Amino acid sequence: LDKKRKYETHFEVVHYAGVVPYNILGWLDKNRDPLNETVVAVFQKSANKLMAGIFESYIRSDMVGDPKSQPKQRKRKAASFQTVSQLHKENLNKLMANLRSTQ
């Protein structure tokens, strides 16, 4: 990467651990952590309508279909959960669609 391109894709977050550099290149691939089910449940029940709306359609991919009728097919793999980056991308797409519809 040339120097200009590097700075176009770079940002830093300052927090308790100090300044932490990030690069958006490969961001989604590097951030495939599954969301904690308890956290999702709390957000789904939030009194904040925006927060509840963001998480209302959150579905673990291993729960698609009726889990009671397919108990042997339910597997708990981290890769089978909707990741933080997938949810972020999905919500950005919803936001952009909403913005486009209001033009």
mmCIF file of N, CA and C in Angstrom:
data_model
loop_
_atom_site.group_PDB
_atom_site.id
_atom_site.type_symbol
_atom_site.label_atom_id
_atom_site.label_comp_id
_atom_site.label_asym_id
_atom_site.label_seq_id
_atom_site.Cartn_x
_atom_site.Cartn_y
_atom_site.Cartn_z
ATOM 1 N N LEU A 1 0.836 -1.191 0.000
ATOM 2 C CA LEU A 1 0.000 0.000 0.000
ATOM 3 C C LEU A 1 0.873 1.244 0.000
ATOM 4 N N ASP A 2 0.477 2.211 -0.791
ATOM 5 C CA ASP A 2 1.203 3.468 -0.711
ATOM 6 C C ASP A 2 0.778 4.214 0.551
ATOM 7 N N LYS A 3 1.563 5.225 0.908
ATOM 8 C CA LYS A 3 1.331 5.931 2.175
ATOM 9 C C LYS A 3 -0.053 6.576 2.237
ATOM 10 N N LYS A 4 -0.490 7.193 1.129
ATOM 11 C CA LYS A 4 -1.798 7.858 1.104
ATOM 12 C C LYS A 4 -2.916 6.840 1.329
ATOM 13 N N ARG A 5 -2.849 5.721 0.637
ATOM 14 C CA ARG A 5 -3.876 4.681 0.751
ATOM 15 C C ARG A 5 -3.929 4.122 2.176
ATOM 16 N N LYS A 6 -2.761 3.964 2.800
ATOM 17 C CA LYS A 6 -2.711 3.440 4.164
ATOM 18 C C LYS A 6 -3.525 4.322 5.107
ATOM 19 N N TYR A 7 -3.367 5.629 4.993
ATOM 20 C CA TYR A 7 -4.068 6.533 5.902
ATOM 21 C C TYR A 7 -5.553 6.651 5.587
ATOM 22 N N GLU A 8 -5.961 6.337 4.372
ATOM 23 C CA GLU A 8 -7.384 6.352 4.027
ATOM 24 C C GLU A 8 -8.130 5.206 4.698
ATOM 25 N N THR A 9 -7.428 4.147 5.022
ATOM 26 C CA THR A 9 -8.073 2.961 5.593
ATOM 27 C C THR A 9 -7.727 2.752 7.066
ATOM 28 N N HIS A 10 -7.090 3.724 7.675
ATOM 29 C CA HIS A 10 -6.588 3.592 9.042
ATOM 30 C C HIS A 10 -7.339 4.521 9.986
ATOM 31 N N PHE A 11 -7.618 4.031 11.191
ATOM 32 C CA PHE A 11 -8.155 4.895 12.240
ATOM 33 C C PHE A 11 -7.657 4.385 13.587
ATOM 34 N N GLU A 12 -7.763 5.225 14.602
ATOM 35 C CA GLU A 12 -7.300 4.860 15.931
ATOM 36 C C GLU A 12 -8.390 5.123 16.953
ATOM 37 N N VAL A 13 -8.448 4.271 17.963
ATOM 38 C CA VAL A 13 -9.388 4.442 19.064
ATOM 39 C C VAL A 13 -8.561 4.632 20.335
ATOM 40 N N VAL A 14 -8.897 5.673 21.087
ATOM 41 C CA VAL A 14 -8.207 5.941 22.344
ATOM 42 C C VAL A 14 -9.109 5.469 23.483
ATOM 43 N N HIS A 15 -8.612 4.531 24.284
ATOM 44 C CA HIS A 15 -9.370 4.052 25.438
ATOM 45 C C HIS A 15 -8.404 3.645 26.537
ATOM 46 N N TYR A 16 -8.883 2.931 27.538
ATOM 47 C CA TYR A 16 -8.079 2.627 28.719
ATOM 48 C C TYR A 16 -6.757 1.944 28.399
ATOM 49 N N ALA A 17 -6.683 1.208 27.304
ATOM 50 C CA ALA A 17 -5.459 0.499 26.945
ATOM 51 C C ALA A 17 -4.504 1.386 26.156
ATOM 52 N N GLY A 18 -4.902 2.626 25.930
ATOM 53 C CA GLY A 18 -4.076 3.537 25.145
ATOM 54 C C GLY A 18 -4.647 3.698 23.749
ATOM 55 N N VAL A 19 -3.800 4.114 22.828
ATOM 56 C CA VAL A 19 -4.215 4.308 21.443
ATOM 57 C C VAL A 19 -4.084 2.973 20.713
ATOM 58 N N VAL A 20 -5.188 2.509 20.137
ATOM 59 C CA VAL A 20 -5.189 1.235 19.422
ATOM 60 C C VAL A 20 -5.457 1.509 17.946
ATOM 61 N N PRO A 21 -4.497 1.168 17.064
ATOM 62 C CA PRO A 21 -4.690 1.413 15.631
ATOM 63 C C PRO A 21 -5.538 0.314 14.986
ATOM 64 N N TYR A 22 -6.351 0.705 14.025
ATOM 65 C CA TYR A 22 -7.181 -0.227 13.263
ATOM 66 C C TYR A 22 -7.045 0.086 11.782
ATOM 67 N N ASN A 23 -7.333 -0.899 10.967
ATOM 68 C CA ASN A 23 -7.339 -0.725 9.525
ATOM 69 C C ASN A 23 -8.602 -1.393 9.005
ATOM 70 N N ILE A 24 -9.342 -0.709 8.147
ATOM 71 C CA ILE A 24 -10.615 -1.254 7.677
ATOM 72 C C ILE A 24 -10.453 -2.360 6.644
ATOM 73 N N LEU A 25 -9.265 -2.492 6.065
ATOM 74 C CA LEU A 25 -9.047 -3.565 5.093
ATOM 75 C C LEU A 25 -9.153 -4.911 5.796
ATOM 76 N N GLY A 26 -10.033 -5.765 5.322
ATOM 77 C CA GLY A 26 -10.230 -7.076 5.922
ATOM 78 C C GLY A 26 -10.961 -7.041 7.250
ATOM 79 N N TRP A 27 -11.600 -5.924 7.557
ATOM 80 C CA TRP A 27 -12.270 -5.728 8.855
ATOM 81 C C TRP A 27 -13.292 -6.827 9.140
ATOM 82 N N LEU A 28 -14.143 -7.126 8.166
ATOM 83 C CA LEU A 28 -15.190 -8.127 8.387
ATOM 84 C C LEU A 28 -14.604 -9.521 8.593
ATOM 85 N N ASP A 29 -13.542 -9.832 7.857
ATOM 86 C CA ASP A 29 -12.927 -11.147 7.998
ATOM 87 C C ASP A 29 -12.259 -11.327 9.358
ATOM 88 N N LYS A 30 -11.733 -10.251 9.905
ATOM 89 C CA LYS A 30 -11.010 -10.334 11.174
ATOM 90 C C LYS A 30 -11.933 -10.283 12.387
ATOM 91 N N ASN A 31 -13.179 -9.870 12.196
ATOM 92 C CA ASN A 31 -14.095 -9.677 13.328
ATOM 93 C C ASN A 31 -15.315 -10.580 13.200
ATOM 94 N N ARG A 32 -15.103 -11.840 13.322
ATOM 95 C CA ARG A 32 -16.177 -12.820 13.189
ATOM 96 C C ARG A 32 -16.599 -13.390 14.541
ATOM 97 N N ASP A 33 -16.484 -12.592 15.576
ATOM 98 C CA ASP A 33 -16.868 -13.047 16.910
ATOM 99 C C ASP A 33 -18.387 -13.157 17.009
ATOM 100 N N PRO A 34 -18.892 -14.268 17.539
ATOM 101 C CA PRO A 34 -20.348 -14.386 17.696
ATOM 102 C C PRO A 34 -20.840 -13.476 18.816
ATOM 103 N N LEU A 35 -22.062 -13.025 18.677
ATOM 104 C CA LEU A 35 -22.673 -12.214 19.724
ATOM 105 C C LEU A 35 -23.114 -13.117 20.868
ATOM 106 N N ASN A 36 -22.935 -12.662 22.072
ATOM 107 C CA ASN A 36 -23.371 -13.390 23.256
ATOM 108 C C ASN A 36 -24.897 -13.408 23.282
ATOM 109 N N GLU A 37 -25.488 -14.588 23.466
ATOM 110 C CA GLU A 37 -26.949 -14.731 23.430
ATOM 111 C C GLU A 37 -27.645 -13.897 24.506
ATOM 112 N N THR A 38 -27.037 -13.781 25.665
ATOM 113 C CA THR A 38 -27.627 -12.987 26.743
ATOM 114 C C THR A 38 -27.668 -11.516 26.365
ATOM 115 N N VAL A 39 -26.594 -11.034 25.768
ATOM 116 C CA VAL A 39 -26.542 -9.638 25.327
ATOM 117 C C VAL A 39 -27.616 -9.385 24.273
ATOM 118 N N VAL A 40 -27.738 -10.298 23.321
ATOM 119 C CA VAL A 40 -28.758 -10.158 22.278
ATOM 120 C C VAL A 40 -30.147 -10.112 22.906
ATOM 121 N N ALA A 41 -30.417 -10.990 23.853
ATOM 122 C CA ALA A 41 -31.734 -11.025 24.507
ATOM 123 C C ALA A 41 -32.026 -9.715 25.233
ATOM 124 N N VAL A 42 -31.024 -9.158 25.898
ATOM 125 C CA VAL A 42 -31.204 -7.876 26.595
ATOM 126 C C VAL A 42 -31.518 -6.775 25.590
ATOM 127 N N PHE A 43 -30.781 -6.733 24.481
ATOM 128 C CA PHE A 43 -31.024 -5.710 23.460
ATOM 129 C C PHE A 43 -32.399 -5.880 22.818
ATOM 130 N N GLN A 44 -32.820 -7.118 22.594
ATOM 131 C CA GLN A 44 -34.133 -7.358 21.992
ATOM 132 C C GLN A 44 -35.261 -6.858 22.887
ATOM 133 N N LYS A 45 -35.054 -6.886 24.196
ATOM 134 C CA LYS A 45 -36.080 -6.460 25.149
ATOM 135 C C LYS A 45 -35.895 -5.009 25.593
ATOM 136 N N SER A 46 -34.981 -4.304 24.956
ATOM 137 C CA SER A 46 -34.672 -2.929 25.345
ATOM 138 C C SER A 46 -35.880 -2.009 25.201
ATOM 139 N N ALA A 47 -36.004 -1.063 26.109
ATOM 140 C CA ALA A 47 -37.053 -0.041 26.018
ATOM 141 C C ALA A 47 -36.731 0.949 24.904
ATOM 142 N N ASN A 48 -35.471 0.998 24.501
ATOM 143 C CA ASN A 48 -35.056 1.855 23.396
ATOM 144 C C ASN A 48 -35.486 1.181 22.093
ATOM 145 N N LYS A 49 -36.441 1.777 21.396
ATOM 146 C CA LYS A 49 -37.014 1.147 20.201
ATOM 147 C C LYS A 49 -35.979 0.922 19.108
ATOM 148 N N LEU A 50 -35.031 1.840 18.970
ATOM 149 C CA LEU A 50 -33.991 1.668 17.954
ATOM 150 C C LEU A 50 -33.153 0.433 18.259
ATOM 151 N N MET A 51 -32.714 0.315 19.502
ATOM 152 C CA MET A 51 -31.891 -0.826 19.899
ATOM 153 C C MET A 51 -32.667 -2.130 19.731
ATOM 154 N N ALA A 52 -33.902 -2.164 20.191
ATOM 155 C CA ALA A 52 -34.720 -3.373 20.060
ATOM 156 C C ALA A 52 -34.938 -3.707 18.586
ATOM 157 N N GLY A 53 -35.147 -2.693 17.759
ATOM 158 C CA GLY A 53 -35.370 -2.907 16.331
ATOM 159 C C GLY A 53 -34.157 -3.469 15.619
ATOM 160 N N ILE A 54 -32.986 -3.017 16.018
ATOM 161 C CA ILE A 54 -31.749 -3.508 15.400
ATOM 162 C C ILE A 54 -31.584 -5.003 15.650
ATOM 163 N N PHE A 55 -31.955 -5.447 16.844
ATOM 164 C CA PHE A 55 -31.729 -6.843 17.216
ATOM 165 C C PHE A 55 -32.954 -7.735 17.071
ATOM 166 N N GLU A 56 -34.103 -7.183 16.643
ATOM 167 C CA GLU A 56 -35.313 -8.002 16.567
ATOM 168 C C GLU A 56 -35.188 -9.141 15.565
ATOM 169 N N SER A 57 -34.426 -8.942 14.501
ATOM 170 C CA SER A 57 -34.319 -9.986 13.482
ATOM 171 C C SER A 57 -33.059 -10.829 13.642
ATOM 172 N N TYR A 58 -32.358 -10.674 14.741
ATOM 173 C CA TYR A 58 -31.146 -11.456 14.969
ATOM 174 C C TYR A 58 -31.507 -12.927 15.089
ATOM 175 N N ILE A 59 -30.898 -13.727 14.246
ATOM 176 C CA ILE A 59 -31.169 -15.168 14.235
ATOM 177 C C ILE A 59 -29.843 -15.904 14.153
ATOM 178 N N ARG A 60 -29.673 -16.866 15.028
ATOM 179 C CA ARG A 60 -28.508 -17.737 14.892
ATOM 180 C C ARG A 60 -28.783 -18.670 13.732
ATOM 181 N N SER A 61 -27.806 -18.842 12.873
ATOM 182 C CA SER A 61 -28.027 -19.685 11.701
ATOM 183 C C SER A 61 -28.258 -21.142 12.072
ATOM 184 N N ASP A 62 -27.817 -21.572 13.263
ATOM 185 C CA ASP A 62 -28.074 -22.962 13.658
ATOM 186 C C ASP A 62 -29.475 -23.149 14.215
ATOM 187 N N MET A 63 -30.250 -22.074 14.310
ATOM 188 C CA MET A 63 -31.616 -22.154 14.813
ATOM 189 C C MET A 63 -32.644 -22.005 13.693
ATOM 190 N N VAL A 64 -32.206 -21.919 12.447
ATOM 191 C CA VAL A 64 -33.133 -21.785 11.331
ATOM 192 C C VAL A 64 -33.975 -23.042 11.243
ATOM 193 N N GLY A 65 -35.244 -22.880 11.034
ATOM 194 C CA GLY A 65 -36.166 -24.012 11.039
ATOM 195 C C GLY A 65 -36.648 -24.255 12.461
ATOM 196 N N ASP A 66 -37.326 -25.324 12.673
ATOM 197 C CA ASP A 66 -37.851 -25.647 13.998
ATOM 198 C C ASP A 66 -36.818 -26.472 14.756
ATOM 199 N N PRO A 67 -36.167 -25.899 15.765
ATOM 200 C CA PRO A 67 -35.130 -26.645 16.477
ATOM 201 C C PRO A 67 -35.663 -27.860 17.223
ATOM 202 N N LYS A 68 -36.944 -27.857 17.617
ATOM 203 C CA LYS A 68 -37.507 -29.005 18.332
ATOM 204 C C LYS A 68 -37.666 -30.212 17.417
ATOM 205 N N SER A 69 -37.924 -29.931 16.145
ATOM 206 C CA SER A 69 -38.117 -31.045 15.218
ATOM 207 C C SER A 69 -36.797 -31.568 14.663
ATOM 208 N N GLN A 70 -35.706 -30.830 14.911
ATOM 209 C CA GLN A 70 -34.413 -31.243 14.381
ATOM 210 C C GLN A 70 -33.326 -31.150 15.455
ATOM 211 N N PRO A 71 -33.509 -31.791 16.600
ATOM 212 C CA PRO A 71 -32.540 -31.619 17.684
ATOM 213 C C PRO A 71 -31.149 -32.134 17.356
ATOM 214 N N LYS A 72 -31.046 -33.150 16.522
ATOM 215 C CA LYS A 72 -29.736 -33.702 16.203
ATOM 216 C C LYS A 72 -28.942 -32.790 15.279
ATOM 217 N N GLN A 73 -29.629 -31.919 14.560
ATOM 218 C CA GLN A 73 -28.938 -31.048 13.618
ATOM 219 C C GLN A 73 -28.440 -29.766 14.266
ATOM 220 N N ARG A 74 -28.882 -29.472 15.484
ATOM 221 C CA ARG A 74 -28.414 -28.268 16.179
ATOM 222 C C ARG A 74 -26.986 -28.488 16.644
ATOM 223 N N LYS A 75 -26.101 -27.661 16.146
ATOM 224 C CA LYS A 75 -24.710 -27.742 16.565
ATOM 225 C C LYS A 75 -24.294 -26.369 17.058
ATOM 226 N N ARG A 76 -23.499 -26.343 18.088
ATOM 227 C CA ARG A 76 -23.043 -25.071 18.649
ATOM 228 C C ARG A 76 -21.612 -24.814 18.191
ATOM 229 N N LYS A 77 -21.495 -24.186 17.066
ATOM 230 C CA LYS A 77 -20.192 -23.796 16.557
ATOM 231 C C LYS A 77 -20.162 -22.281 16.485
ATOM 232 N N ALA A 78 -19.045 -21.705 16.853
ATOM 233 C CA ALA A 78 -18.936 -20.242 16.805
ATOM 234 C C ALA A 78 -19.179 -19.730 15.393
ATOM 235 N N ALA A 79 -18.731 -20.462 14.397
ATOM 236 C CA ALA A 79 -18.887 -20.007 13.019
ATOM 237 C C ALA A 79 -20.341 -20.029 12.566
ATOM 238 N N SER A 80 -21.210 -20.734 13.286
ATOM 239 C CA SER A 80 -22.607 -20.818 12.870
ATOM 240 C C SER A 80 -23.449 -19.679 13.426
ATOM 241 N N PHE A 81 -22.902 -18.866 14.304
ATOM 242 C CA PHE A 81 -23.618 -17.721 14.847
ATOM 243 C C PHE A 81 -23.490 -16.535 13.898
ATOM 244 N N GLN A 82 -24.457 -15.640 13.968
ATOM 245 C CA GLN A 82 -24.339 -14.398 13.230
ATOM 246 C C GLN A 82 -23.264 -13.581 13.939
ATOM 247 N N THR A 83 -22.267 -13.132 13.207
ATOM 248 C CA THR A 83 -21.162 -12.427 13.835
ATOM 249 C C THR A 83 -21.472 -10.950 14.005
ATOM 250 N N VAL A 84 -20.672 -10.313 14.823
ATOM 251 C CA VAL A 84 -20.814 -8.878 15.040
ATOM 252 C C VAL A 84 -20.689 -8.147 13.712
ATOM 253 N N SER A 85 -19.704 -8.529 12.919
ATOM 254 C CA SER A 85 -19.504 -7.838 11.646
ATOM 255 C C SER A 85 -20.654 -8.110 10.675
ATOM 256 N N GLN A 86 -21.211 -9.315 10.680
ATOM 257 C CA GLN A 86 -22.356 -9.602 9.813
ATOM 258 C C GLN A 86 -23.559 -8.773 10.218
ATOM 259 N N LEU A 87 -23.806 -8.675 11.509
ATOM 260 C CA LEU A 87 -24.930 -7.878 11.997
ATOM 261 C C LEU A 87 -24.719 -6.408 11.668
ATOM 262 N N HIS A 88 -23.495 -5.926 11.831
ATOM 263 C CA HIS A 88 -23.169 -4.533 11.513
ATOM 264 C C HIS A 88 -23.420 -4.262 10.028
ATOM 265 N N LYS A 89 -22.956 -5.149 9.178
ATOM 266 C CA LYS A 89 -23.135 -4.980 7.733
ATOM 267 C C LYS A 89 -24.623 -5.005 7.373
ATOM 268 N N GLU A 90 -25.366 -5.923 7.955
ATOM 269 C CA GLU A 90 -26.806 -6.025 7.694
ATOM 270 C C GLU A 90 -27.527 -4.746 8.119
ATOM 271 N N ASN A 91 -27.170 -4.230 9.290
ATOM 272 C CA ASN A 91 -27.814 -3.012 9.777
ATOM 273 C C ASN A 91 -27.422 -1.793 8.960
ATOM 274 N N LEU A 92 -26.188 -1.742 8.476
ATOM 275 C CA LEU A 92 -25.790 -0.648 7.587
ATOM 276 C C LEU A 92 -26.586 -0.696 6.287
ATOM 277 N N ASN A 93 -26.782 -1.887 5.759
ATOM 278 C CA ASN A 93 -27.582 -2.034 4.538
ATOM 279 C C ASN A 93 -29.019 -1.590 4.762
ATOM 280 N N LYS A 94 -29.588 -1.930 5.928
ATOM 281 C CA LYS A 94 -30.955 -1.493 6.251
ATOM 282 C C LYS A 94 -31.025 0.024 6.353
ATOM 283 N N LEU A 95 -30.023 0.616 7.001
ATOM 284 C CA LEU A 95 -29.979 2.071 7.142
ATOM 285 C C LEU A 95 -29.882 2.740 5.777
ATOM 286 N N MET A 96 -29.006 2.235 4.918
ATOM 287 C CA MET A 96 -28.843 2.824 3.584
ATOM 288 C C MET A 96 -30.130 2.688 2.773
ATOM 289 N N ALA A 97 -30.797 1.561 2.869
ATOM 290 C CA ALA A 97 -32.067 1.373 2.157
ATOM 291 C C ALA A 97 -33.106 2.365 2.666
ATOM 292 N N ASN A 98 -33.139 2.572 3.967
ATOM 293 C CA ASN A 98 -34.070 3.526 4.563
ATOM 294 C C ASN A 98 -33.758 4.943 4.096
ATOM 295 N N LEU A 99 -32.484 5.309 4.084
ATOM 296 C CA LEU A 99 -32.091 6.644 3.623
ATOM 297 C C LEU A 99 -32.442 6.845 2.149
ATOM 298 N N ARG A 100 -32.196 5.834 1.333
ATOM 299 C CA ARG A 100 -32.517 5.943 -0.101
ATOM 300 C C ARG A 100 -34.019 6.093 -0.329
ATOM 301 N N SER A 101 -34.815 5.452 0.505
ATOM 302 C CA SER A 101 -36.269 5.513 0.322
ATOM 303 C C SER A 101 -36.844 6.869 0.718
ATOM 304 N N THR A 102 -36.090 7.661 1.463
ATOM 305 C CA THR A 102 -36.589 8.969 1.900
ATOM 306 C C THR A 102 -36.148 10.108 0.993
ATOM 307 N N GLN A 103 -35.373 9.813 -0.025
ATOM 308 C CA GLN A 103 -34.885 10.879 -0.923
ATOM 309 C C GLN A 103 -35.966 11.384 -1.827
#
